Tab-separated table of C-alpha atoms and ligand atoms in Angstrom:
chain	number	residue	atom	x	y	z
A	1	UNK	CA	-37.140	45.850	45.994
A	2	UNK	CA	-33.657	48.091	44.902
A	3	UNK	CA	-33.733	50.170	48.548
A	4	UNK	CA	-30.757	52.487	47.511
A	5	UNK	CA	-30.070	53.896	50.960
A	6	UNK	CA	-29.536	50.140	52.242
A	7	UNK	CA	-27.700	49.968	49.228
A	8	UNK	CA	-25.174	53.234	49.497
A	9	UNK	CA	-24.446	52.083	53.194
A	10	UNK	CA	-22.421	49.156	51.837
A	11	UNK	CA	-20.310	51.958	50.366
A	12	UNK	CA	-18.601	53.960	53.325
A	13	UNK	CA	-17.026	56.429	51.063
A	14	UNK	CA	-20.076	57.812	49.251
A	15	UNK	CA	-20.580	59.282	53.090
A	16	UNK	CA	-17.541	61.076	53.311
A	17	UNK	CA	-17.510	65.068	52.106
A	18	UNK	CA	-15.342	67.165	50.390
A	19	UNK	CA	-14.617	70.933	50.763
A	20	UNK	CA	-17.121	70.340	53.497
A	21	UNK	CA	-20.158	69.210	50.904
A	22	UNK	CA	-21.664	65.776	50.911
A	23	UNK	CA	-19.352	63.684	48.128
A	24	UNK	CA	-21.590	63.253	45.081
A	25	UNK	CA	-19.479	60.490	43.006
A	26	UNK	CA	-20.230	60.517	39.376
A	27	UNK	CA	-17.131	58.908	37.659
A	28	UNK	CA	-17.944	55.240	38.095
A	29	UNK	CA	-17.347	55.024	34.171
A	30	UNK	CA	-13.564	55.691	35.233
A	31	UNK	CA	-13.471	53.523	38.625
A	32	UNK	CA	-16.769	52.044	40.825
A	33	UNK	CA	-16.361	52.442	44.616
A	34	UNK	CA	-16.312	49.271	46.741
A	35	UNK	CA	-18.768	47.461	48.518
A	36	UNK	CA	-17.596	46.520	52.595
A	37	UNK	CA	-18.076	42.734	51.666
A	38	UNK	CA	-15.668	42.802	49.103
A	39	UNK	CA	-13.021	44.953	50.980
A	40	UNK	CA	-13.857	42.872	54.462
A	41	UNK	CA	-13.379	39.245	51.814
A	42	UNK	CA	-9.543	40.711	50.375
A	43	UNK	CA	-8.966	41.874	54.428
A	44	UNK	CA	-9.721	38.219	55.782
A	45	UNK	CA	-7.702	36.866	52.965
A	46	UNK	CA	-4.654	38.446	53.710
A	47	UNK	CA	-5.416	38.040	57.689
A	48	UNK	CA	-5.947	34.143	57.850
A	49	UNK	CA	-5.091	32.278	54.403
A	50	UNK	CA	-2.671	34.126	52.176
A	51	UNK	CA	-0.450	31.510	50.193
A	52	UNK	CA	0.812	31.380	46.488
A	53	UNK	CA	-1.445	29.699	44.692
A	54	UNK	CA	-1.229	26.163	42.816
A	55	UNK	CA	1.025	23.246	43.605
A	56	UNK	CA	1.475	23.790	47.327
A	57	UNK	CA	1.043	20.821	49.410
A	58	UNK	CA	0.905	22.727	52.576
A	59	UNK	CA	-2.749	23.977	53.782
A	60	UNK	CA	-3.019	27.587	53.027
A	61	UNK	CA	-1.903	27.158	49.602
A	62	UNK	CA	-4.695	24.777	49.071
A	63	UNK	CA	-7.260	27.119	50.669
A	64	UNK	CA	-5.687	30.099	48.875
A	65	UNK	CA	-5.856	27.797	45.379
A	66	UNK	CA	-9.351	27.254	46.304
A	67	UNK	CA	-10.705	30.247	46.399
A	68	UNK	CA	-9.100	31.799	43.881
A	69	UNK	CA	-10.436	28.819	41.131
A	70	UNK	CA	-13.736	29.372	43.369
A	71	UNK	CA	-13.483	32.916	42.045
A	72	UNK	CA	-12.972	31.759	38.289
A	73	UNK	CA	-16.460	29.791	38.722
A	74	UNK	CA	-17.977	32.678	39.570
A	75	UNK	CA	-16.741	34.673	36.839
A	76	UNK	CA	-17.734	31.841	34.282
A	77	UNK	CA	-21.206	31.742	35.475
A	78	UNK	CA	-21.278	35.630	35.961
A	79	UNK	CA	-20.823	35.922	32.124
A	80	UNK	CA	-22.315	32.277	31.470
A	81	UNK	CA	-19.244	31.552	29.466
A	82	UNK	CA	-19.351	27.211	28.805
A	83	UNK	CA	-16.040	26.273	30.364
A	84	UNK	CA	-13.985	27.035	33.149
A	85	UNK	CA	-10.823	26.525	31.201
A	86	UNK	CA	-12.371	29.986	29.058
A	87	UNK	CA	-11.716	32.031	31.600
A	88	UNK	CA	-8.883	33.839	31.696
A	89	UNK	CA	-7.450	36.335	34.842
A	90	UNK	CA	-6.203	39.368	33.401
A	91	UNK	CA	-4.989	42.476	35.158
A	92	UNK	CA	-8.164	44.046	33.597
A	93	UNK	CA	-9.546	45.016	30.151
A	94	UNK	CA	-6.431	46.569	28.540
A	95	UNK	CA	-4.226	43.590	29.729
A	96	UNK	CA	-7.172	41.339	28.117
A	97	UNK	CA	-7.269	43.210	24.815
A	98	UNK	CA	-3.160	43.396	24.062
A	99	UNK	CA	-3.237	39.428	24.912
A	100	UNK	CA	-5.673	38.610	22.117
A	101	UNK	CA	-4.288	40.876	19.794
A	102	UNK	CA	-1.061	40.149	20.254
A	103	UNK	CA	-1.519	36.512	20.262
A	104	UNK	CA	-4.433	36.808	17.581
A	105	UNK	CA	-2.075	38.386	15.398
A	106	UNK	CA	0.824	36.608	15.582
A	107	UNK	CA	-0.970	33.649	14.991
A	108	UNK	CA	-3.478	34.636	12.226
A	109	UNK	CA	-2.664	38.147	11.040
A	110	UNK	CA	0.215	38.944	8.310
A	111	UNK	CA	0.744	42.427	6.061
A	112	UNK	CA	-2.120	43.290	4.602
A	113	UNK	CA	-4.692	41.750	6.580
A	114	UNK	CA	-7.521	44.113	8.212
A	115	UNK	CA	-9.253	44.451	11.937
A	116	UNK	CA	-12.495	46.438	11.965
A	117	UNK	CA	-12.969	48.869	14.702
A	118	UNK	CA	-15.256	51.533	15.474
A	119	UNK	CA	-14.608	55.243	15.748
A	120	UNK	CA	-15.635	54.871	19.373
A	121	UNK	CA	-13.056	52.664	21.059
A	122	UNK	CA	-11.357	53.270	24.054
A	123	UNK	CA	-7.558	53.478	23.763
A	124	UNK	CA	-6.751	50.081	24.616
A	125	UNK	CA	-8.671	48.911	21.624
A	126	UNK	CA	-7.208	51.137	19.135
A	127	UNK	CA	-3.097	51.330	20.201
A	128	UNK	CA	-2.678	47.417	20.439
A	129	UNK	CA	-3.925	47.453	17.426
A	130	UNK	CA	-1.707	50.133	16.219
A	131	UNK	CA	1.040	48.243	17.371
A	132	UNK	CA	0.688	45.516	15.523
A	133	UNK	CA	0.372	48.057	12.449
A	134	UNK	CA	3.732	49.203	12.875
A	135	UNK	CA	5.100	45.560	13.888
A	136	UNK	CA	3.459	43.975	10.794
A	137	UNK	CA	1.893	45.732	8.689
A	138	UNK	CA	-1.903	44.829	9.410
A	139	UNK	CA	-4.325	47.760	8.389
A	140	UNK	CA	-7.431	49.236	10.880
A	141	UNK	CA	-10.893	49.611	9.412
A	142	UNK	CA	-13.023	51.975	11.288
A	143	UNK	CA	-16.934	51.948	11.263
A	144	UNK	CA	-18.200	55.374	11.180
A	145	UNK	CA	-20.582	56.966	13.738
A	146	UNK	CA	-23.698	59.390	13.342
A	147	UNK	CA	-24.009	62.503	15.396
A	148	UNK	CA	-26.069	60.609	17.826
A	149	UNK	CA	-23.354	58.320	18.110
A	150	UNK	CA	-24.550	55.180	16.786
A	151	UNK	CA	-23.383	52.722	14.632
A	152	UNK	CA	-25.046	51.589	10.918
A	153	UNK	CA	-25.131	48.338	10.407
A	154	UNK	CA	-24.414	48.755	6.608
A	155	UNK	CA	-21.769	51.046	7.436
A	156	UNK	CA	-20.116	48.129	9.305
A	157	UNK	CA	-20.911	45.195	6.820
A	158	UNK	CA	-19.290	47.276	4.140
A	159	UNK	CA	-16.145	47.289	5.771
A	160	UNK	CA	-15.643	43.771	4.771
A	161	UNK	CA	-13.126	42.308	2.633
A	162	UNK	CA	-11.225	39.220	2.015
A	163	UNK	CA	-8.353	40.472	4.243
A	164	UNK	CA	-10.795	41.262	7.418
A	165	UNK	CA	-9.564	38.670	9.837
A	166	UNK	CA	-11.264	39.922	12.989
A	167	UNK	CA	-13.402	42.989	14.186
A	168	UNK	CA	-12.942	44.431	17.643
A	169	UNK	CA	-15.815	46.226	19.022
A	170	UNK	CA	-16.811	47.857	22.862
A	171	UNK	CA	-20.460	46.828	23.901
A	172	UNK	CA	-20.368	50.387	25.703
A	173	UNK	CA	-18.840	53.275	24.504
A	174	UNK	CA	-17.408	55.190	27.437
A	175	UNK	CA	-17.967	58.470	26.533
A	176	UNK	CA	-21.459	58.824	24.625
A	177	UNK	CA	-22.884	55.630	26.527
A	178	UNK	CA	-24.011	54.054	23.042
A	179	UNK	CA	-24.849	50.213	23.415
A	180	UNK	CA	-23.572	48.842	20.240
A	181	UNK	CA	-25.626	45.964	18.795
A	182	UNK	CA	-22.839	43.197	19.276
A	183	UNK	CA	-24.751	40.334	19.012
A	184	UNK	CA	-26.231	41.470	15.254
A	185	UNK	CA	-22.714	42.767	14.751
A	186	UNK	CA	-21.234	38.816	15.465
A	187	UNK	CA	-23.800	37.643	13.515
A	188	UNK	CA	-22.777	39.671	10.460
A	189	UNK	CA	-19.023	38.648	11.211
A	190	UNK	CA	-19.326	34.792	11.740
A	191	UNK	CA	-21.274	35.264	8.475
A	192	UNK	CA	-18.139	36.524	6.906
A	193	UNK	CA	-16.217	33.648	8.999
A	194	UNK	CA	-14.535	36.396	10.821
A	195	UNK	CA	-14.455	36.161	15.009
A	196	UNK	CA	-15.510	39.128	17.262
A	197	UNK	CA	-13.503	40.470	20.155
A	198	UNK	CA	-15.907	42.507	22.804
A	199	UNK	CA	-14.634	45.223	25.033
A	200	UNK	CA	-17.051	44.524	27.744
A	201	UNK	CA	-15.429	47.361	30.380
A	202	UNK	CA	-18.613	49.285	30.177
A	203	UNK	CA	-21.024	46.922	29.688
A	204	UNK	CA	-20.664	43.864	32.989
A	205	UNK	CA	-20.938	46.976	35.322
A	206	UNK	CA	-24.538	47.811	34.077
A	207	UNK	CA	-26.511	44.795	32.589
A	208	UNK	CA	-26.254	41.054	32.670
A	209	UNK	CA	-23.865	39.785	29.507
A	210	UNK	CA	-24.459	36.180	27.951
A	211	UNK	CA	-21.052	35.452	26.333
A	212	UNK	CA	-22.908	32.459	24.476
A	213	UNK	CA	-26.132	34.093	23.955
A	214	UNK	CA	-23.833	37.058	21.904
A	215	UNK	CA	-21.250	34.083	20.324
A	216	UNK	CA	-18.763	36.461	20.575
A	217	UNK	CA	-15.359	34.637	20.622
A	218	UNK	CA	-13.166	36.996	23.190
A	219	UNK	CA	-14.961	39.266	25.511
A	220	UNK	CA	-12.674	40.768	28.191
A	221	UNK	CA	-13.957	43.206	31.564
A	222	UNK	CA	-12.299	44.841	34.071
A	223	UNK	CA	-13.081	44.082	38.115
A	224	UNK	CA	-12.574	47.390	39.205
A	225	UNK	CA	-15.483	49.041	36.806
A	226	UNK	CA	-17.575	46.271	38.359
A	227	UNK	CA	-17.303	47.168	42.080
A	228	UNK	CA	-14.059	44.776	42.878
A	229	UNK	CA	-10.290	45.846	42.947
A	230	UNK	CA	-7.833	47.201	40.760
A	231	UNK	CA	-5.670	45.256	39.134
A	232	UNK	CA	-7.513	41.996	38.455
A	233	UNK	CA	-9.684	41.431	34.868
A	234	UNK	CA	-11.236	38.527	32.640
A	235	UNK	CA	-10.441	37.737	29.119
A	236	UNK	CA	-12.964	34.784	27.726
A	237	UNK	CA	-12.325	33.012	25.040
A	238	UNK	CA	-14.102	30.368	23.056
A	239	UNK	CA	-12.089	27.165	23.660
A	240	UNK	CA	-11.567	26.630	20.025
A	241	UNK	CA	-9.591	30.418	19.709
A	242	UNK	CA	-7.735	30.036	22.927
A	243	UNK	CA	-6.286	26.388	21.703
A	244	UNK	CA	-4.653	28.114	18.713
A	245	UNK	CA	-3.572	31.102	20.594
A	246	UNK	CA	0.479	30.780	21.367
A	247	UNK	CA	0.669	31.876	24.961
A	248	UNK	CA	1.325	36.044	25.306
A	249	UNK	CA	3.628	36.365	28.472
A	250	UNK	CA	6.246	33.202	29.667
A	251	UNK	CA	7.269	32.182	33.154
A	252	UNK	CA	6.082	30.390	36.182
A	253	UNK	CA	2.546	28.437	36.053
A	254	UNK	CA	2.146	29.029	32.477
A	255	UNK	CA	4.429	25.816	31.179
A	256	UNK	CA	4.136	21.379	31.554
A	257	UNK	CA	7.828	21.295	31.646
A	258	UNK	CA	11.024	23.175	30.560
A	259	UNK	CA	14.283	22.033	29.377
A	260	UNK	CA	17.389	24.078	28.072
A	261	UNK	CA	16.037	22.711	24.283
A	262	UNK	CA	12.257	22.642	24.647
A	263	UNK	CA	9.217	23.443	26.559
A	264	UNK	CA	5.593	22.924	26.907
A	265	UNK	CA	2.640	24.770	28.190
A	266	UNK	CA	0.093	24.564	30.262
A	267	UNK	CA	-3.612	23.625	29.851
A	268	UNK	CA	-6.145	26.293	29.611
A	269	UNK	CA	-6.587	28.431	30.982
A	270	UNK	CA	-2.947	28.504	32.927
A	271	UNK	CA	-0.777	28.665	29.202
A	272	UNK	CA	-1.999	32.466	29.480
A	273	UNK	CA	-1.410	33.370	32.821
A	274	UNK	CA	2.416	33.912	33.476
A	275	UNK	CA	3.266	34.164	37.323
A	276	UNK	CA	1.643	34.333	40.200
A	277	UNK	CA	-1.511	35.407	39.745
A	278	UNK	CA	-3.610	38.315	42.000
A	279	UNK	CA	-5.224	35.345	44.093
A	280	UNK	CA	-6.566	37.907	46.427
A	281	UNK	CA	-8.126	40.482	44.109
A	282	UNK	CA	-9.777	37.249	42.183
A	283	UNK	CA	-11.472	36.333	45.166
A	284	UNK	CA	-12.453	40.537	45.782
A	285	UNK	CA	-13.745	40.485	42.310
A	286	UNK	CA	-15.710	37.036	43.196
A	287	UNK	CA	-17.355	38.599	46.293
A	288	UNK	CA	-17.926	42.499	44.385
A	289	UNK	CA	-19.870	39.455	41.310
A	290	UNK	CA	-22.134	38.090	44.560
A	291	UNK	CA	-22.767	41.562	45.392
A	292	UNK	CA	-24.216	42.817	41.899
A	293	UNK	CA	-25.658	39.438	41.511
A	294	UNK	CA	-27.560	39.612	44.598
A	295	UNK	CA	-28.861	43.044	43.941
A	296	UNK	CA	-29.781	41.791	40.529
A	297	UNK	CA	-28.307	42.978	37.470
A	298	UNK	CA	-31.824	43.852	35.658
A	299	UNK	CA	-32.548	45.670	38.691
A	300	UNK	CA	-29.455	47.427	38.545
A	301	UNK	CA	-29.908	48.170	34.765
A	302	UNK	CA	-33.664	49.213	35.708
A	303	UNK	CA	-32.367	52.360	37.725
A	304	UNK	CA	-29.418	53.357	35.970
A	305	UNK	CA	-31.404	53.689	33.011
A	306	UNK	CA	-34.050	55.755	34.887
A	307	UNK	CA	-31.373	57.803	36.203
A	308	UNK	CA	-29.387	58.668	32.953
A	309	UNK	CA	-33.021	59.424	31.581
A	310	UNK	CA	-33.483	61.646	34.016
A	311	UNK	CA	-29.938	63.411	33.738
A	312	UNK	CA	-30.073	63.871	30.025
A	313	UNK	CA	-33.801	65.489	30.783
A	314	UNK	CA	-32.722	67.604	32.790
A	315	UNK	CA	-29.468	68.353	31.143
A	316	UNK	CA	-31.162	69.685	27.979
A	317	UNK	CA	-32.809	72.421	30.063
A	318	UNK	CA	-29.526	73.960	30.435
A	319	UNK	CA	-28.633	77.207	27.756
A	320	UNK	CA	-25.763	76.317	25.831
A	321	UNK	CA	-25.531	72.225	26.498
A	322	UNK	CA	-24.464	70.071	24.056
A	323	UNK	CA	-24.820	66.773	24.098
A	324	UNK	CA	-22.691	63.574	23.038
A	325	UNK	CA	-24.397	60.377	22.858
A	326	UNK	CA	-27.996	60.390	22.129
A	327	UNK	CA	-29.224	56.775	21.369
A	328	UNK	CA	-32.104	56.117	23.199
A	329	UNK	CA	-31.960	53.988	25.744
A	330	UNK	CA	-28.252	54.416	25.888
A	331	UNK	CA	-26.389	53.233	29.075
A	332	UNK	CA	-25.248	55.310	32.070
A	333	UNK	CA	-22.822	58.514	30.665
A	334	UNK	CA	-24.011	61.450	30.357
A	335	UNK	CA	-20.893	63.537	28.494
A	336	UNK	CA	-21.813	67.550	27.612
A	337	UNK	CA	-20.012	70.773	27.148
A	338	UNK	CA	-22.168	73.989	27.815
A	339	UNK	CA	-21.290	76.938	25.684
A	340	UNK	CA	-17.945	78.081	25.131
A	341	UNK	CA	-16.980	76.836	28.863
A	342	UNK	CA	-13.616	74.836	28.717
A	343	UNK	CA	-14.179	71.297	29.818
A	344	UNK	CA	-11.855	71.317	32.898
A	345	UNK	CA	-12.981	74.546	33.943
A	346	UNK	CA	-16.277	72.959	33.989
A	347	UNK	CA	-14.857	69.582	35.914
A	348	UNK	CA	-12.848	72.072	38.391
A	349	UNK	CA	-15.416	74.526	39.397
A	350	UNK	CA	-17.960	71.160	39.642
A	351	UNK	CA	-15.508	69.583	42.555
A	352	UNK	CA	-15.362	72.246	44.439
A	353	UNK	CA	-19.133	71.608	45.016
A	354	UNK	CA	-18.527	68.395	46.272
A	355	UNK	CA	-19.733	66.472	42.372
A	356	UNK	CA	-16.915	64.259	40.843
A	357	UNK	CA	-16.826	64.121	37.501
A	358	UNK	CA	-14.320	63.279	34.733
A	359	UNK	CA	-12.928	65.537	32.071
A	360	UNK	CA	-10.858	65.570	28.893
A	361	UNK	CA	-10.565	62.965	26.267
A	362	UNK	CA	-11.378	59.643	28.274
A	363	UNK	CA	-9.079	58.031	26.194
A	364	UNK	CA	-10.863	58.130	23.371
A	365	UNK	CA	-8.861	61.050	20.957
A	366	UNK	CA	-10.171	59.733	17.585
A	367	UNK	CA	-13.926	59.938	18.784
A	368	UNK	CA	-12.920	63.734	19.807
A	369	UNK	CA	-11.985	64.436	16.662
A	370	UNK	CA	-14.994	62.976	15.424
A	371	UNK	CA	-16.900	65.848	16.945
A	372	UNK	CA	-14.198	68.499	16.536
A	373	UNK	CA	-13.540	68.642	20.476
A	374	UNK	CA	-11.119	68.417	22.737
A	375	UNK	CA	-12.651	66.551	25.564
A	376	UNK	CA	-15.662	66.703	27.209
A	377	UNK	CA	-17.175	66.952	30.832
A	378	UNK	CA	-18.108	63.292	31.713
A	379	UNK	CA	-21.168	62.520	34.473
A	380	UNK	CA	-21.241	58.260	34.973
A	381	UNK	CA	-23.731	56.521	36.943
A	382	UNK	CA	-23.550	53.431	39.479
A	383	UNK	CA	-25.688	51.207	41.143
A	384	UNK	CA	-25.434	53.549	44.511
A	385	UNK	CA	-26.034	57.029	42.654
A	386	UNK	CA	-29.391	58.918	43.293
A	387	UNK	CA	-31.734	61.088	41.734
A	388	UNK	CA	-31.098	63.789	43.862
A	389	UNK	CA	-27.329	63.270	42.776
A	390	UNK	CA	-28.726	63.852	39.490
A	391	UNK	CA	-30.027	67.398	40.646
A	392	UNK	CA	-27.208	68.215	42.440
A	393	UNK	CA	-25.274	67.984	38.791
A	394	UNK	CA	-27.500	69.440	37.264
A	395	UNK	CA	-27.540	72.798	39.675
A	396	UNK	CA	-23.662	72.510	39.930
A	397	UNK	CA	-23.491	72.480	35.853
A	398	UNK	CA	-26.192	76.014	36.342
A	399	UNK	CA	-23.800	77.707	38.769
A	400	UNK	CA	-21.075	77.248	36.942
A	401	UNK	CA	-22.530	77.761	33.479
A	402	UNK	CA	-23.696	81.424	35.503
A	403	UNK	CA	-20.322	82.165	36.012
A	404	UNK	CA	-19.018	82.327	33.092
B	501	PLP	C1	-14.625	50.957	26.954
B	501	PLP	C2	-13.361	50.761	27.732
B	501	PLP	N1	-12.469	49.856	27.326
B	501	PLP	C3	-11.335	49.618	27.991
B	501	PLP	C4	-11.023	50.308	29.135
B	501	PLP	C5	-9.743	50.015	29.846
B	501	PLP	O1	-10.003	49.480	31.095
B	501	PLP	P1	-8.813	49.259	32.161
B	501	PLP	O2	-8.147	50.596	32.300
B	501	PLP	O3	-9.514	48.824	33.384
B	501	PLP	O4	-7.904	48.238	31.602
B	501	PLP	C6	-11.904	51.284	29.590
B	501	PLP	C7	-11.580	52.087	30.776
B	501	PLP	O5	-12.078	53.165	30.978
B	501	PLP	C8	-13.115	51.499	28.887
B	501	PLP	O6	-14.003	52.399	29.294
């Protein structure tokens, strides 16, 4: 049984208030709150074992190594990727995305050659891309969206030519919540012998992901979406992609041996991780995977989906809302704009009720433009959010829209 008030007391902060009103946290899209275990796991760390990591012979380095390559097992089986050696510690998606492209493209990509993307990407999977533009002349393809936000699969296989080299595509769009069909998507690429990178930020927080049930070749996440700390992420890679890769970042840890004339790197996955690694927030995003794993992701997905239901119910009987993101069954965001109200007049007024929500472009420009906007108002959903959170918005979003 999901009891969420045995649930939110593993979360301290969601008791706290501001201006005096009971916190109501709704921007989990942007950053999850953490769980006790996970902050009391990265406490004891520090307190009793902290060492670098790898090659020490004394004690705590081994016990520090330990748990930290503990951590890596859990992330492997987390996302049921084949091999240890596939997983890859990242300081979170963006860091995960710029490695593959970068090393993707220096490898495999000269003028001329394409990446398909979609008109929903976050940032970090349109700039890196963007870079490597500018750097060497590759060209972005962009799959189109409908007003509902979705994505046509014809749309998409037209995009292919003989230059498409790779497509790079988020499972979750963080703004309209759309869950893109990846695994068809992959299907339709390795058909065109073309591998798939997936942005998996929004996605690992909310339902399970089977990196070899999708056959997607890179997926990256971030730990602090998924209830762990900042600062620490996963890039997988398939084995086979990863070999090829030359390494992104040089230093310590990532080489065999170095001379003056020549050296050699690492095994996987160390030839991609440069310097000493965030040992401690590995084993905090370990401990935040037990958590969500324990709860059960299905379960998880079971009431976020009933609560965005709810929300975007609710939502519609407000005068004036619009709506972005309407695929049923779409994951937890809710974005809107009501009226003419401006969308950080909306987000202000909203925290001084106590409701935390994001506002503006969420780093997502081109899929503003898409619908003519500047930003919108932004309500995301967690494991620990209620449906009486859900009312609370939806009252807030009344006032405010009474105001004006
Ligand atoms: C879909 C998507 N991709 C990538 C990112 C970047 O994640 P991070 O800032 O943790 O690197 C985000 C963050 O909001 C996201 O929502």
């Amino acid at each position: 049984m999901y009891d969420i008030n045995k649930v939110r007391q593993d979360f301290p902060i969601l008791s706290r208030t501001v201006y005096d009103k009971p916190l109501v946290y709704l921007d989990n899209a942007a950053t999850t709150q953490k769980p006790l275990c996970v902050l009391d796991a990265m406490r004891d760390e520090y307190l009793n074992v902290n060492a670098n990591v790898h090659r020490g012979v004394h004690y705590l380095s081994q016990q520090a190594t330990d748990l930290h390559e503990a951590a890596r097992e859990t992330v492997r089986k987390f996302i049921n990727a084949p091999k240890i050696e596939e997983i890859i510690f990242t300081r979170g998606t963006t860091e995960s995305l710029n490695l593959v492209v970068s090393s993707f493209c220096d490898e495999f990509m000269s003028e001329g050659d394409e990446v398909i993307i979609s008109t929903m990407e976050h940032h970090s999977n349109i700039v890196p891309w963007q870079l490597q533009a500018a750097k060497k002349g590759i060209a972005i393809r962009v799959i189109p969206i409908n007003d509902k936000g979705e994505i046509n699969l014809d749309e998409f296989t037209h995009l292919f030519t003989d230059r498409t080299k790779i497509v790079s595509i988020a499972q979750v769009s963080n703004v309209l919540g759309t869950v893109n069909p990846v695994k068809e998507m992959i299907k339709i690429a390795h058909e065109h012998d073309v591998p798939v990178i997936v942005d998996g930020a929004q996605s690992t927080p909310h339902f399970a992901v089977d990196v070899q049930d999708l056959d997607c070749d890179f997926f990256a996440f971030s730990g602090h979406k998924i209830y762990g700390p900042t600062g620490i992420g996963v890039l997988y890679g398939k084995e086979e992609w990863l070999d090829k890769l030359p390494p992104y970042q040089g230093g310590g840890e990532m080489i065999e041996s170095v001379s003056f004339e020549k050296t050699t790197f690492e095994k996987l996955p160390f030839k991609f991780e440069a310097g000493t690694p965030d040992y401690v927030a590995t084993h905090g995003l370990a401990k935040a995977i037990d958590y969500v794993s324990a709860l059960g992701m299905d379960n998880i997905a079971k009431h976020e989906q009933e609560l965005t239901r709810y929300c975007m119910e609710q939502m519609k009987t407000i005068d004036g809302i619009r709506l972005f993101g309407e695929q049923e069954g779409k994951d937890a965001v809710v974005s809107f704009l009501v009226g003419d109200i401006h969308h950080m007049d909306m987000g202000t007024l909203l925290d001084r009720l106590g409701i935390a929500v994001r506002t503006g472009h969420h780093c997502a420009q081109p899929l503003m433009d898409r619908y003519g906007i500047l930003g919108t108002v932004r309500a995301s959903f967690a494991l620990y959010n209620t449906k009486e959170e859900v009312d609370a918005l939806v009252a807030g979003v009344k006032r405010v829209a009474m105001m004006f």
